[in-house]
Each structure stands twice: as structure tokens, then as C-alpha cells.
Coordinates of C-alpha atoms and ligand atoms in Angstrom, one line a residue:
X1 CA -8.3 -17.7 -49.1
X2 CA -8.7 -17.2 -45.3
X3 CA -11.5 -19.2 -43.6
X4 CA -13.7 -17.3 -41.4
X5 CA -16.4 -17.8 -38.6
X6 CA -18.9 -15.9 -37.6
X7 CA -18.9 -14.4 -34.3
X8 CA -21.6 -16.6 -31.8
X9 CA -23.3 -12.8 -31.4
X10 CA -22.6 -8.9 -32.4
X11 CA -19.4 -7.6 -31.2
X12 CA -19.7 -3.9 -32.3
X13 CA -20.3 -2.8 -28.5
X14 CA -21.0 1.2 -28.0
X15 CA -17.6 2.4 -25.7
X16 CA -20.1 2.4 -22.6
X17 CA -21.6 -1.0 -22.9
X18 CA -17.9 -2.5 -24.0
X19 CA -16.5 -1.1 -20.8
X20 CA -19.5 -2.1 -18.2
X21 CA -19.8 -5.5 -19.6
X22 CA -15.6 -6.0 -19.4
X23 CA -15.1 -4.6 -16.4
X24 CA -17.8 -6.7 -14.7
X25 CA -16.3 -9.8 -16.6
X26 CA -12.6 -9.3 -15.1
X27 CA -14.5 -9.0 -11.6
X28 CA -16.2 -12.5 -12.1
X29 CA -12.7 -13.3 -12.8
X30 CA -10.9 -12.4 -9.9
X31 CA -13.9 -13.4 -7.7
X32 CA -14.1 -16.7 -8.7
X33 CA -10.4 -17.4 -9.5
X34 CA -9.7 -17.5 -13.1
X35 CA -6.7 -16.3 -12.4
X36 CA -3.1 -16.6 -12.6
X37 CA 0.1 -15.1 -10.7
X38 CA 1.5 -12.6 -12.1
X39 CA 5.4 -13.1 -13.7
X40 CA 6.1 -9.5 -14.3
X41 CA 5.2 -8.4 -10.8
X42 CA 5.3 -12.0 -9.1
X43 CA 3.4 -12.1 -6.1
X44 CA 2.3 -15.1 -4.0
X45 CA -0.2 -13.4 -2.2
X46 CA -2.0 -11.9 -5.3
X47 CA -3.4 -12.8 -8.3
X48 CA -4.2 -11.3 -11.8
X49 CA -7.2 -12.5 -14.0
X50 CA -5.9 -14.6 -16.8
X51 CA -6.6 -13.1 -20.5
X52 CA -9.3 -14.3 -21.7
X53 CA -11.3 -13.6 -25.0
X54 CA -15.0 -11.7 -24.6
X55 CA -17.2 -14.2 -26.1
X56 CA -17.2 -17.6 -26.8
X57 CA -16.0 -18.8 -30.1
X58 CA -18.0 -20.7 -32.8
X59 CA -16.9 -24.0 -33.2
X60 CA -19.2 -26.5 -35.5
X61 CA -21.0 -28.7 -33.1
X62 CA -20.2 -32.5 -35.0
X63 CA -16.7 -31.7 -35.0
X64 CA -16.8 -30.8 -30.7
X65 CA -19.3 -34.1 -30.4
X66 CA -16.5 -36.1 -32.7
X67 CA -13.7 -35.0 -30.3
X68 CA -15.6 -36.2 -27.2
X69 CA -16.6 -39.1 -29.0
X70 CA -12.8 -40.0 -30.0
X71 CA -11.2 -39.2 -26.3
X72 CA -11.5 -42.6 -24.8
X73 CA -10.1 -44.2 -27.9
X74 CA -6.8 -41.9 -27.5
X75 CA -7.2 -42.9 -24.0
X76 CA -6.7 -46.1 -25.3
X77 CA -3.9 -46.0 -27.8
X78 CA -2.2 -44.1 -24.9
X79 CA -2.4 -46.3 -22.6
X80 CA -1.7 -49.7 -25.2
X81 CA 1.5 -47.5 -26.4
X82 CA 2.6 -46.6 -22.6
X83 CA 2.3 -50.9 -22.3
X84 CA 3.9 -51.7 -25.4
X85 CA 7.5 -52.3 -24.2
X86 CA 9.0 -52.8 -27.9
X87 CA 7.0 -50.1 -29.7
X88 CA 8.9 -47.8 -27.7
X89 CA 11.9 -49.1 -27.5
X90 CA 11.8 -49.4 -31.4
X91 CA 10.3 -45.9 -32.0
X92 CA 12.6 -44.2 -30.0
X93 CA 15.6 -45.5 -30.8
X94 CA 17.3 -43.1 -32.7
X95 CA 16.2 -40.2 -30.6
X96 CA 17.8 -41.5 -27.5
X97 CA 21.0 -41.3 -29.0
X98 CA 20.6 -37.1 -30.4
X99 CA 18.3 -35.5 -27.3
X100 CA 19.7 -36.2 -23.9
X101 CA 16.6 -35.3 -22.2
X102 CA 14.7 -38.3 -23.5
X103 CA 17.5 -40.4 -22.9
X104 CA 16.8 -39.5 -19.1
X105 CA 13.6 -40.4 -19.3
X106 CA 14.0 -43.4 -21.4
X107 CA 17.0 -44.5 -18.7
X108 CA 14.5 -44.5 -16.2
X109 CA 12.5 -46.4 -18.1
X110 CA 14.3 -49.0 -18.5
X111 CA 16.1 -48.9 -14.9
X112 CA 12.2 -49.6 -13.2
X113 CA 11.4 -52.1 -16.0
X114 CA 14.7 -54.6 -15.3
X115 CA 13.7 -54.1 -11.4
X116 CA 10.3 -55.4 -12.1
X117 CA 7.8 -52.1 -12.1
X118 CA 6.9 -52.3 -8.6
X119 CA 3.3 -50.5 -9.5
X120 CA 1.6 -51.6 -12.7
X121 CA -1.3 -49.7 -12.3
X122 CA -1.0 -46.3 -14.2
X123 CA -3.3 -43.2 -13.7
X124 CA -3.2 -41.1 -17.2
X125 CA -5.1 -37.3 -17.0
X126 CA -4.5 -36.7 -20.5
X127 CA -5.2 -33.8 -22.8
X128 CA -5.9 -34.3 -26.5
X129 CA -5.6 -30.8 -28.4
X130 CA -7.0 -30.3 -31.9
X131 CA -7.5 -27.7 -34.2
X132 CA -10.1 -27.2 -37.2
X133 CA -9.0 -26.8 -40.7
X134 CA -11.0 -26.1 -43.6
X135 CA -11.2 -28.6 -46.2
X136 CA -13.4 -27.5 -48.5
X137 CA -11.6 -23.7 -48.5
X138 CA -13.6 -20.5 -50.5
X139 CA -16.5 -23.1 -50.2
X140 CA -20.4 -21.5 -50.1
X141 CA -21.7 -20.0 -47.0
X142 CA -24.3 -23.0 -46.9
X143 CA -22.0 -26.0 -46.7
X144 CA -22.9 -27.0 -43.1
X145 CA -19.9 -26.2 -40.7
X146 CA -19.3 -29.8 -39.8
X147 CA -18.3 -30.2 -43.3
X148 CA -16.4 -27.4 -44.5
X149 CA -14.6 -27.9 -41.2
X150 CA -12.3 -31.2 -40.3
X151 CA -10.5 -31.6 -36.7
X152 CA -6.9 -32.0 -37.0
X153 CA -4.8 -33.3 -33.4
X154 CA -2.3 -31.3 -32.8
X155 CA -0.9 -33.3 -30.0
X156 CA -1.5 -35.8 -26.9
X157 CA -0.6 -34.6 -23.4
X158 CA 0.4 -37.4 -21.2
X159 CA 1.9 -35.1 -18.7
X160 CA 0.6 -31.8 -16.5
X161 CA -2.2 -31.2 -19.0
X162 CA -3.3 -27.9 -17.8
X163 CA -6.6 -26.4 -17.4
X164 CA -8.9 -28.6 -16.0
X165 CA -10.2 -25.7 -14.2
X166 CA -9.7 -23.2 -16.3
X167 CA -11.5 -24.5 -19.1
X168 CA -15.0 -24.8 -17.1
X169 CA -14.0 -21.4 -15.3
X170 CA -13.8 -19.5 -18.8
X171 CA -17.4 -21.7 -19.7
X172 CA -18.3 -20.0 -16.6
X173 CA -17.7 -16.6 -17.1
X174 CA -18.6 -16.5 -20.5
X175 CA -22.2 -17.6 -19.8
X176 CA -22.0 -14.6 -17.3
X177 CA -21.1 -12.5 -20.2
X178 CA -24.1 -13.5 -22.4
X179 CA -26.3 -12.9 -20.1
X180 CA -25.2 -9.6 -19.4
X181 CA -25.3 -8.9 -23.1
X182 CA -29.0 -9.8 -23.2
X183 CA -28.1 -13.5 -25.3
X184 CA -28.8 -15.0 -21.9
X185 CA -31.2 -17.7 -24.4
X186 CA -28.4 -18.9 -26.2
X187 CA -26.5 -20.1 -23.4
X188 CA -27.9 -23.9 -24.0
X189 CA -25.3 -23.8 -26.8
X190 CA -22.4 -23.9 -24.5
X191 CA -21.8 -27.6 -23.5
X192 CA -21.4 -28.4 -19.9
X193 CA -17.8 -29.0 -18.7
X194 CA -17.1 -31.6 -15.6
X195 CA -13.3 -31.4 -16.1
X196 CA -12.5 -30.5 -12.5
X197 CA -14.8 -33.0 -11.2
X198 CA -13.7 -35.8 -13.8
X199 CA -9.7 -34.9 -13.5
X200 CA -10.1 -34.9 -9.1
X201 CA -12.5 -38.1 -9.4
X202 CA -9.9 -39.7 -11.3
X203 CA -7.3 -39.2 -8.9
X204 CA -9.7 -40.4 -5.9
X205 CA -10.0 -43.2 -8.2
X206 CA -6.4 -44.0 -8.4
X207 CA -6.1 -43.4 -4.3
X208 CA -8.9 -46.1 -3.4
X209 CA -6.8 -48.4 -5.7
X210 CA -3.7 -48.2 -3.9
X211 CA -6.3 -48.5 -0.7
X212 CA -4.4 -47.3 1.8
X213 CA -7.0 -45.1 4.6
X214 CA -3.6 -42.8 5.7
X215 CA -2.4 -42.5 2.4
X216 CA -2.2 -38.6 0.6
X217 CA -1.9 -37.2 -3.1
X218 CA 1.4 -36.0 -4.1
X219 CA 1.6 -33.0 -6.5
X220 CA 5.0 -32.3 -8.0
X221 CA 5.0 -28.8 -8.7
X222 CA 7.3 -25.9 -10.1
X223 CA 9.7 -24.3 -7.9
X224 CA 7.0 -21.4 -8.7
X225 CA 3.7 -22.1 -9.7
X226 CA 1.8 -18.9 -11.5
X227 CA -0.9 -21.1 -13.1
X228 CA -1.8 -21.4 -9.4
X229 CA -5.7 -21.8 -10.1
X230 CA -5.2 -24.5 -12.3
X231 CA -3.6 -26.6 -9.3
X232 CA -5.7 -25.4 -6.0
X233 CA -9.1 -26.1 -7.6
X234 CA -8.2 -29.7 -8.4
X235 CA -6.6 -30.1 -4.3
X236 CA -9.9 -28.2 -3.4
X237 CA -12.2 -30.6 -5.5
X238 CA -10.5 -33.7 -3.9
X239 CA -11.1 -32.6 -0.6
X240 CA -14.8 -32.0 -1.4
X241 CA -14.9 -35.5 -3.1
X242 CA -13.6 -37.1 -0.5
X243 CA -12.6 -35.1 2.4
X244 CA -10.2 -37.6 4.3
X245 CA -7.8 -37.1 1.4
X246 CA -5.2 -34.7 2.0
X247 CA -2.6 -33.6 -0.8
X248 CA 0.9 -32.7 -0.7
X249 CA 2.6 -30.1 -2.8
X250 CA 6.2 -30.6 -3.4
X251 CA 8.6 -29.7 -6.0
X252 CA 11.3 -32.4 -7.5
X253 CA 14.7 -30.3 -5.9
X254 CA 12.6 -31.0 -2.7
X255 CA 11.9 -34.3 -3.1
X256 CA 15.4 -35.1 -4.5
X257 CA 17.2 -33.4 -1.7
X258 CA 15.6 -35.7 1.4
X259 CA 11.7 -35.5 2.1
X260 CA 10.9 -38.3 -0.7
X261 CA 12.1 -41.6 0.3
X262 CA 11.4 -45.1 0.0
X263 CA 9.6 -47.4 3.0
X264 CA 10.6 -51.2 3.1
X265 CA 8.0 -52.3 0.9
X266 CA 8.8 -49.4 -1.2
X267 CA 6.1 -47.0 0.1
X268 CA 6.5 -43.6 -1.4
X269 CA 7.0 -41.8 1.5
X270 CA 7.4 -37.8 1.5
X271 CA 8.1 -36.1 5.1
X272 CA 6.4 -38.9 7.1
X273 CA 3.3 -39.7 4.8
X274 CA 2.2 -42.2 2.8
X275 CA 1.7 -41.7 -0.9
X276 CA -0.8 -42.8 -3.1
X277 CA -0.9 -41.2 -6.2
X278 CA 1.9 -39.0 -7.7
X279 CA 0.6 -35.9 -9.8
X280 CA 2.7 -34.7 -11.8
X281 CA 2.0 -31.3 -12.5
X282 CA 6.2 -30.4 -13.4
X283 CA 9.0 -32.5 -14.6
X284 CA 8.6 -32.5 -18.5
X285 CA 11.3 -30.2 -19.2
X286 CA 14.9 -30.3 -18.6
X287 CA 15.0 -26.8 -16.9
X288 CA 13.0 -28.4 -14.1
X289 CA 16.1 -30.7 -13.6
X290 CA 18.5 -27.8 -12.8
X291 CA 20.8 -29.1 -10.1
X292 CA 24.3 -30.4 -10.6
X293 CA 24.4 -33.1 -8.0
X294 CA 20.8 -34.6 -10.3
X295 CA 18.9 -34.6 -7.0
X296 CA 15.8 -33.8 -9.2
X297 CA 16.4 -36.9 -11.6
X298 CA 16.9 -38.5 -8.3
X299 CA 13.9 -37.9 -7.3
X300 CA 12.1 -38.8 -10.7
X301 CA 13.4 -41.9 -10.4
X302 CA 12.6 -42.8 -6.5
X303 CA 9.0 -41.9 -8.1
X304 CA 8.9 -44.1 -10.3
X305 CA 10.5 -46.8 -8.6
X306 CA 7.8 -46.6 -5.7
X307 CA 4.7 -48.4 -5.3
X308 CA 2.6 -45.1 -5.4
X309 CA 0.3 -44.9 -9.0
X310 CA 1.8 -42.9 -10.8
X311 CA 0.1 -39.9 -13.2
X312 CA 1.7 -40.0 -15.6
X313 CA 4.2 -43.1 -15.0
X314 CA 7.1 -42.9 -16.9
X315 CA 5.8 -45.5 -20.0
X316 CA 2.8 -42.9 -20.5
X317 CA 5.6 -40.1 -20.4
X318 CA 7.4 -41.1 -22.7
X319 CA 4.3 -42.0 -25.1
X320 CA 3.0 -38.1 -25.2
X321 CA 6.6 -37.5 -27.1
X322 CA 6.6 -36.2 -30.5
X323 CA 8.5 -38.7 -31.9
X324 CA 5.8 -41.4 -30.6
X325 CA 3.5 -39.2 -31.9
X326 CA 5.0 -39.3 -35.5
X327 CA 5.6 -42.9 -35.4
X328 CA 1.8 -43.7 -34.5
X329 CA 0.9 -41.2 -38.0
X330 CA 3.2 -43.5 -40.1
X331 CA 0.7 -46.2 -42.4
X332 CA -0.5 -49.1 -39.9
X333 CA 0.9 -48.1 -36.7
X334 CA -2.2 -46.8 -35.1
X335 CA -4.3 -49.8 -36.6
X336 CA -1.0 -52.3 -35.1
X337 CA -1.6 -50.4 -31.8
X338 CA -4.9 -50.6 -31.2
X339 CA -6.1 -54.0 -32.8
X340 CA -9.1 -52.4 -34.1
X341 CA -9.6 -51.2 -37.6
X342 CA -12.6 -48.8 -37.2
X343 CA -11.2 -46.8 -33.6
X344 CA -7.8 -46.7 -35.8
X345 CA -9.6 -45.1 -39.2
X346 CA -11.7 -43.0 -36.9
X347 CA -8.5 -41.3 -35.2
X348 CA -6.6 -41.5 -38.4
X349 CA -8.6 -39.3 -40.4
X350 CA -7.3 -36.5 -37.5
X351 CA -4.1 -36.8 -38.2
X352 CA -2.3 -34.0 -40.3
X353 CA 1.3 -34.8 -42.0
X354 CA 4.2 -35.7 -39.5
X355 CA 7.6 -37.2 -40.8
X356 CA 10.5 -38.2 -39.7
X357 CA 13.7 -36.4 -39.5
X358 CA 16.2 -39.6 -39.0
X359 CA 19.1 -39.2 -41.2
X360 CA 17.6 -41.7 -44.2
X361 CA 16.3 -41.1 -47.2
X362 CA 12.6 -40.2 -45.8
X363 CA 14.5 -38.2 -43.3
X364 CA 16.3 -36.4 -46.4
X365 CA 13.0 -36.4 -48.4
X366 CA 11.0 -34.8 -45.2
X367 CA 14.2 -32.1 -44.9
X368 CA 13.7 -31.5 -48.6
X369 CA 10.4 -30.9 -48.6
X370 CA 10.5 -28.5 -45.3
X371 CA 13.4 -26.2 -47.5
X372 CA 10.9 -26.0 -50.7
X373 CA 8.0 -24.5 -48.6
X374 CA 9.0 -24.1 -44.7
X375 CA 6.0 -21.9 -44.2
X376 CA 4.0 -25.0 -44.6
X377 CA 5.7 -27.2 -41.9
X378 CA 6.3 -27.2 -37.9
X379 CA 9.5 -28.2 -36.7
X380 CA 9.3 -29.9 -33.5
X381 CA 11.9 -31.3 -31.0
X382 CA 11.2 -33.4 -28.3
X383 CA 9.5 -30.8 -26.3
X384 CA 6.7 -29.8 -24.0
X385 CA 5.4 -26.5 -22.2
X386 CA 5.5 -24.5 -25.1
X387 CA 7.9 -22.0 -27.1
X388 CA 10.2 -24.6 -28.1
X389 CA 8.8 -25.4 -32.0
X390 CA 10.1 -23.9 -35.0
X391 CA 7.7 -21.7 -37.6
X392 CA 8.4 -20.4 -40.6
X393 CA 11.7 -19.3 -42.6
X394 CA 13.2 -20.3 -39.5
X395 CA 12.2 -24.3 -40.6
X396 CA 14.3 -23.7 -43.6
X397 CA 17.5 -22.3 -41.7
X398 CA 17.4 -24.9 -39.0
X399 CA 17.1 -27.7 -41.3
X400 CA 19.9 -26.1 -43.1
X401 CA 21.9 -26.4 -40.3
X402 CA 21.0 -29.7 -39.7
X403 CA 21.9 -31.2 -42.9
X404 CA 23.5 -34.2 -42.1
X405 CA 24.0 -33.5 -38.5
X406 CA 22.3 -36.2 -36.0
X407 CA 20.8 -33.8 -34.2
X408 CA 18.0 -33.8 -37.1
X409 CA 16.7 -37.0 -35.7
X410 CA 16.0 -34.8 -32.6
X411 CA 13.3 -33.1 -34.5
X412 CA 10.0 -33.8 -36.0
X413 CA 8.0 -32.1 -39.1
X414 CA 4.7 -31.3 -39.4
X415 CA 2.2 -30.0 -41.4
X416 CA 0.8 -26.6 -40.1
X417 CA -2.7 -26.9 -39.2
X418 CA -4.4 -23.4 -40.3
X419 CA -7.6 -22.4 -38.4
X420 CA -10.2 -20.8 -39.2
X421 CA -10.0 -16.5 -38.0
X422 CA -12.4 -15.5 -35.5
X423 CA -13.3 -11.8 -34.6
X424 CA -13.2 -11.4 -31.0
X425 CA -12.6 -9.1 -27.7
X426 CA -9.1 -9.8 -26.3
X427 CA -8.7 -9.1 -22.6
X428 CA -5.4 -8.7 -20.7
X429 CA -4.4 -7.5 -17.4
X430 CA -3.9 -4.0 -17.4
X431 CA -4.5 -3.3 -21.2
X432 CA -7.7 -2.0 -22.6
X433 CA -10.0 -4.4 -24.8
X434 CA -8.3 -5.1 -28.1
X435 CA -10.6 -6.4 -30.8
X436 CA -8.2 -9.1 -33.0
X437 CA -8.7 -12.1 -35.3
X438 CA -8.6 -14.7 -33.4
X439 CA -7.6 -18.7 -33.6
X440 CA -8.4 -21.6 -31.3
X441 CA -7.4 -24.7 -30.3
X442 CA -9.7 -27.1 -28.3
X443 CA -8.0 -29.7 -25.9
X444 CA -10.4 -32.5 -24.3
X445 CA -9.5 -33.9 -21.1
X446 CA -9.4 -37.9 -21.0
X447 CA -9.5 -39.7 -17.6
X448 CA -8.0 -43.6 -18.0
X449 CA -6.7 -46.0 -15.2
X450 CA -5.4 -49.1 -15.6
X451 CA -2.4 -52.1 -16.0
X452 CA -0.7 -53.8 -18.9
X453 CA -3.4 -56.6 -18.6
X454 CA -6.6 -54.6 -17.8
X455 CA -8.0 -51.2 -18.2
X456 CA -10.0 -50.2 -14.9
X457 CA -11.4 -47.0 -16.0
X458 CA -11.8 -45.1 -19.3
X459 CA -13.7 -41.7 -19.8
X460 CA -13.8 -38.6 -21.2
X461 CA -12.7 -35.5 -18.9
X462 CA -13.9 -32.9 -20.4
X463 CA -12.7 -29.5 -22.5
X464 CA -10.8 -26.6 -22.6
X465 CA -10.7 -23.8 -25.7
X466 CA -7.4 -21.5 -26.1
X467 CA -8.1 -18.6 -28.3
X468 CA -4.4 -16.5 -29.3
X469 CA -3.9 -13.8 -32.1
X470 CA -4.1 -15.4 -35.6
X471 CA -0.3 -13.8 -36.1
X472 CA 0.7 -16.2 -32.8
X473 CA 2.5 -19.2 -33.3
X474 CA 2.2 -20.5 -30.0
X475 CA -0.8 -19.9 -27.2
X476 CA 0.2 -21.0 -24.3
X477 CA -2.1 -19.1 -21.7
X478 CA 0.5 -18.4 -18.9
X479 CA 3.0 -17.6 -21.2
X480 CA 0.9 -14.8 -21.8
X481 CA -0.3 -15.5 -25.6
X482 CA -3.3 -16.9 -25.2
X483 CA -6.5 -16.4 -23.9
X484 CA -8.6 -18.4 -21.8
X485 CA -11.9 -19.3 -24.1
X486 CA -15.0 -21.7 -24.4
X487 CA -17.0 -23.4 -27.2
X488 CA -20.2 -22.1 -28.9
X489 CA -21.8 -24.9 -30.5
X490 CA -23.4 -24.3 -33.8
X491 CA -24.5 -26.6 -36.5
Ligands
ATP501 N1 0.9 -28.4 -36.6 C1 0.6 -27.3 -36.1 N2 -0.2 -26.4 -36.8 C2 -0.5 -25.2 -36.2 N3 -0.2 -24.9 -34.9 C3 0.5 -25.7 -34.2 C4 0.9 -27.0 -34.7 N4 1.6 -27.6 -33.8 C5 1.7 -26.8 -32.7 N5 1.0 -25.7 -32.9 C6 0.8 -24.5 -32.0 O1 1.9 -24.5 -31.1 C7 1.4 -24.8 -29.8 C8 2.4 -25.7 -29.0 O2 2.6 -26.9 -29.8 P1 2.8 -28.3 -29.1 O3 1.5 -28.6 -28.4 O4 3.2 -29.2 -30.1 O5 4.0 -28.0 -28.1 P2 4.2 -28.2 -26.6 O6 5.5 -27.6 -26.3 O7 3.9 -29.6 -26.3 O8 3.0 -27.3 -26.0 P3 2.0 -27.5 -24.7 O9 2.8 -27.0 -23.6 O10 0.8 -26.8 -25.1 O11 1.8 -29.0 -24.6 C9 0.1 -25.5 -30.0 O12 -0.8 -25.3 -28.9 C10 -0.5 -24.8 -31.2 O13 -1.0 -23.5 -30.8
MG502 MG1 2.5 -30.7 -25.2

């Protein structure tokens, strides 16, 4: 049986009061920039509103105050796996040998760590994403929410999290919305959301560090940016925190082809100045490593060889994989990790099913198991951005076609989380309001800085909700399936 929530408040709008209180919503929109260029009509000098969903969605409050609660204690497994030189080296053994674009970044890995790192302090903006699923399914309508509900992670983003202004924006306009709806008392039950503040404060952080009064914030971009919003906010937010810091927008073919290089004491220097902190807001796929002569993997790798603090450095890269990921769900790992058996159980009982695809007998078991029931399972390679997992049937066929091929140990499975439907208004640019059944997925920001030896600074960020059709596999926001969204807290 499907799960359901209950919409926060009464959706059945009259045609009038439907189109008033959406057309005064996309306004807010545009005026306050939650917004994104458009890829259809790409324009740098305008923007479109980015979908977004009417009304906040329900989500049970324990299970929101449990994610907050759990944040720095990803923070920290994060940051222990990012130091853990053999854990990675062991964990991603077999996949350097099948997906070349972890190789790359495992190379440079190991290229900065035989030349002795020559910055150990770290700066990680992470994002952890989870999911409710409903374990206690067809259960009474009285079983408190918190119950009937369990939060399963769907993944940890060590690298260009997104949305750490367009999470609060869409907390923002929705509170907008309820007022206009007359539900203006209600808006208590949407929790505040610093992440702007928390993600810019932590790069300030990160800058006094390195201590340098000259020295600017590097943000490695896309060739074109359409999540625009998402970047400017946080370079607008530094500048109001701290208005001596400038920051530098660059993108790796730049960098790689002569305005990055290295000073004598191995200053990151990028067209005369100084860097800090390196942002890294791009660089997680191997389409943003395009040109033949590798100036972009050049570039990656005078990064990471440079003194600046690095967000994410290449260790915390390479510890948001998938295959880490899968590693850290298999019995004692976490609890080996962390050295601590209650922050272990605690972000344990989160998990959901992941196994391992190397070509073993749990690979062969896993690969089994996936062609019985592939609607059941995920299959994920070593991926970021979006639109790169495999859903259904296509699980079955792909491991098929794996059988016995290395390339299976390229690939991870997992167990499809299933959240529960929500009825809500979905807005797009230049469509009229659609009312659809809707699922989310809420990501919480984590803020940590710190060395091998000591951790400096360890918080929590703040959140983001991502609301996409229930039929949707993926939701990623700019590439126009999801819907910008924010949480409704209910017991
Ligand atoms: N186990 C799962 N169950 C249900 N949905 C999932 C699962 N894993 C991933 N998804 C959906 O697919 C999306 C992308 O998955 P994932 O985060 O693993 O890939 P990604 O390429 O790293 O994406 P992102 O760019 O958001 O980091 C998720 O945001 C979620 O909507
Ligand atoms: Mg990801």
C-alpha cells in the first residue's frame, strides 16, 4: 500500500484564488532571486524562477530534529574517513582499477600525499540527503508520524552541495505563501534556515585560518553556471560577513590553461591574487575535464597541491563516493570509523541496503538478488550531479550485461528508499499550476573544518527540501525535475 501525508493545509483553491496566490508567488520569486538561468533559452542576463512546489510539505518533526541532530556526527565520519589514508586506499581498490574517473582522482590523491600535503587543514560544506520511508506501512492514522516514519540517507555530498540558498529562499517564499492563504498562524511550524549564513561563515572561517589580510576565495565553477543564485548569494553573503574578502570565479579549463599557478612557497595564486580557500562548486564529473591536452586535471591537481584550504580537498572527495558509501554500510565499518558505538548505532539505523558489486561471491549474490526483483534496487556508479543511476528493469538488463565483466565493480546496489506521496501545486516556468503527487527528499547542510589531528569546527548548516513527481526517479532541481520546497513540521 502507498503511504500518504496530509497536505500542511487545503489545497482545493477556486481558479481565481489558485491564480492570484501563484502568480504573486513566482513574483517573490523573481524579486528575491530564487531563480535559475534558463537552459532552453540560456541567457546570462536573465533569469527564470526555479520550479518550486505551492506549499510546504509535511514532514514529521522527530525525524527533521533527528537529522539535525545526526549532521555533525556525519560531519565527523566524513572528515575521520577523508583522514583515514588506508580505509580508502582499501575501500577503493577495486574500483580504481574499472572507473577511470576515480582513478584520476585517487592519482591525485596519492600524488599530494607522497609530496607531503602541503595544507592539512580541510574545509568540508557537506550535504547529507535523506528520505522517509514508512516502516510500519497500512498502519492506523494515529500512530504518531515520527513512528510510522524512519529517515533513510540517501547519500553524503562532499562536493558542490547545492542549495544553501535555495533552501532558505523556498522557506522564504513559502511563508509568503501562507500568509497570503490566510495560514499566516501556522508559519511557526516552519523551522528557521541559516544555511547561507552557516555555509559563507564557514568559508570566512577557513580564510582567517590561512590568515592572509590580501588573500581572496576561489570558486571553481562551470564553464556555464545556470544555478546562478545558488553561487551569487553565498559571494554576496561573504562580502557582508566580512567585507574585505573578495572572491574569484574561475572555471578549471581557465585555471588549467595559465591564471592558476603556484608561488614559491606554494601560494595558490590565480591572475595575481592570493588564494585562501578553494570552493569548489564544479569538478565532480568527468565532462567537466573535457580537454585533450588535461589542462583541467592540471589544474585539479595544482589545487590540490597548493597551500590554499581546500573545500572539498581531494581526501573528502573521494570519501562522498558511492563505493565509500557502501563500504561504511557493511557490519562494523561505521563503528571502526568513528570509535564510538552510540554516534555509530545512531547513524546506522539510517542506512538502507547497499552491496557490493565486486566480482565475488557477495558481488554474485548482490547481482542475483538485483535480477530476482530489480524494481527493488538502485544501481549506482561512481557518480555525482544527477541522471547517472539505474531504476528499474533497466537494473536487471545492466547487470545482465555485466555478468562477469569488471566493470560491475564500477557499480553499487541499493535498496530503493520509497517515500511517502504528497499532494501538492507544482510550479514551472511557463506552464500552468499542475496539482501531482509529490515525493521529497531533505538534505541538511553540515559545516566542519579541520586536520588529521584536530577538528577546528563542527556544526550543522542548515536544510534544504526537494520535492519531484512521485513517477521521477531523479530530482535534481536544475535539471528541471524537481522543485524547490521547505519543511512543515508536524508531530
Ligand atoms: N536508494 C534510493 N531510493 C530512492 N531514490 C533514490 C535512491 N538513491 C537515489 N535516489 C534518487 O536519485 C537522486 C540522485 O541520487 P544520488 O544522490 O545517489 O546521485 P547523485 O548523482 O550523487 O545526485 P546529486 O547530484 O543529487 O548528488 C536522489 O536525489 C534521489 O532522488
Ligand atoms: Mg551526490
Amino acid at each position: 500500500m502507498v503511504s500518504r501525508l496530509k497536505p500542511c493545509v487545503s489545497i482545493a483553491f477556486d481558479e481565481k484564488q489558485l491564480e492570484e496566490v501563484v502568480s504573486k508567488a513566482k513574483d517573490w520569486a523573481l524579486m528575491h532571486g530564487a531563480c535559475m538561468r534558463s537552459k532552453t533559452q540560456f541567457n546570462s542576463d536573465a533569469l527564470q524562477f526555479a520550479p518550486f512546489v505551492l506549499i510546504p510539505s509535511t514532514f514529521p518533526r522527530k525525524q527533521f530534529e533527528k537529522a539535525i541532530y545526526l549532521q555533525p556526527i556525519v560531519n565527523e565520519l566524513i572528515h575521520a574517513v577523508a583522514n583515514n589514508h588506508e580505509f580508502l586506499k582499501r575501500s577503493l581498490a577495486v574500483t580504481i582499477t574499472v572507473d577511470p574517473f576515480t582513478a584520476e582522482l585517487y592519482n591525485i590523491y596519492e600524488t599530494v600525499r607522497s609530496e607531503n600535503s602541503s595544507q592539512p587543514i580541510a574545509l568540508g560544506l557537506l550535504r547529507s540527503d535523506v528520505m522517509l520511508s514508512d516502516v510500519i506501512p497500512g498502519a492506523q492514522s494515529s500512530i504518531p508520524l515520527s513512528q510510522k516514519y524512519q529517515q533513510r540517507q540517501v547519500e553524503v555530498n562532499t562536493i558542490a552541495a547545492g542549495f544553501g540558498w535555495l533552501g532558505p529562499a523556498s522557506g522564504h517564499l513559502h511563508r509568503i505563501v501562507m500568509e497570503e492563504l490566510s495560514h499566516g498562524d501556522k508559519v511557526t511550524q516552519m523551522p528557521e534556515n541559516r544555511a547561507l549564513e552557516n555555509l559563507a561563515g564557514g568559508m570566512l572561517k577557513a580564510w582567517e585560518l590561512y590568515n592572509r589580510a590580501n588573500a581572496a576565495i576561489l570558486f571553481v565553477i562551470e564553464e556555464v553556471t545556470y544555478n546562478i543564485c545558488d553561487q551569487r548569494f553565498h559571494e554576496f553573503e561573504i562580502r557582508r560577513q566580512n567585507p574585505n574578502v573578495r572572491v574569484i570565479r574561475r572555471n578549471l579549463t581557465e585555471l588549467g590553461r595559465g591564471a592558476a599557478q603556484l608561488g614559491p612557497n606554494k601560494e595558490l595564486i590565480v591572475d595575481g591574487s592570493e588564494i585562501a580557500v578553494v570552493y569548489f562548486r564544479c569538478g565532480y564529473s568527468p565532462d567537466q575535464y573535457p580537454s585533450t591536452d588535461r589542462c583541467e586535471w592540471n589544474a585539479r591537481l595544482l589545487i590540490e597541491r597548493s597551500k590554499a584550504i581546500k573545500c572539498p580537498n581531494i581526501a573528502y572527495h573521494l570519501a562522498g563516493t558511492k563505493k565509500i558509501q557502501q563500504t561504511l554500510a557493511q557490519p562494523g565499518v561505521v563503528e571502526e570509523i568513528l570509535k564510538d558505538e552510540d554516534k555509530a548505532r545512531a547513524l546506522r539505523e539510517c542506512f538502507t541496503g547497499l552491496y557490493s558489486l565486486d566480482l565475488n561471491d557477495e558481488g554474485d549474490r548482490a547481482s542475483e538478488m538485483a535480477i530476482q526483483d530489480p524494481e527493488r534496487f538502485v544501481l549506482k556508479p561512481q557518480r555525482e550531479g544527477g541522471g547517472n543511476n539505474v531504476y528499474g528493469l533497466e537494473v536487471k538488463t545492466t547487470i545482465e550485461r555485466l555478468r562477469d565483466s569488471h566493470e560491475r565493480a564500477a557499480y553499487i546496489l541499493m535498496d530503493v528508499i520509497k517515500p511517502p506521496l504528497l499532494r501538492n501545486w507544482m510550479i514551472r516556468p511557463g506552464s500552468e499550476p499542475v496539482l501531482e503527487d509529490t515525493i521529497s527528499e531533505l538534505g541538511i547542510f553540515g559545516v566542519i573544518l579541520g586536520n588529521s589531528k584536530e577538528i577546528f569546527y563542527n556544526s550543522v548548516g542548515g536544510h534544504m527540501l526537494r520535492t519531484k513527481l512521485h513517477t521521477a526517479n531523479e530530482g535534481g532541481v536544475a535539471a528541471g525535475l524537481g522543485a524547490l520546497d521547505s519543511p512543515f513540521l508536524v508531530d
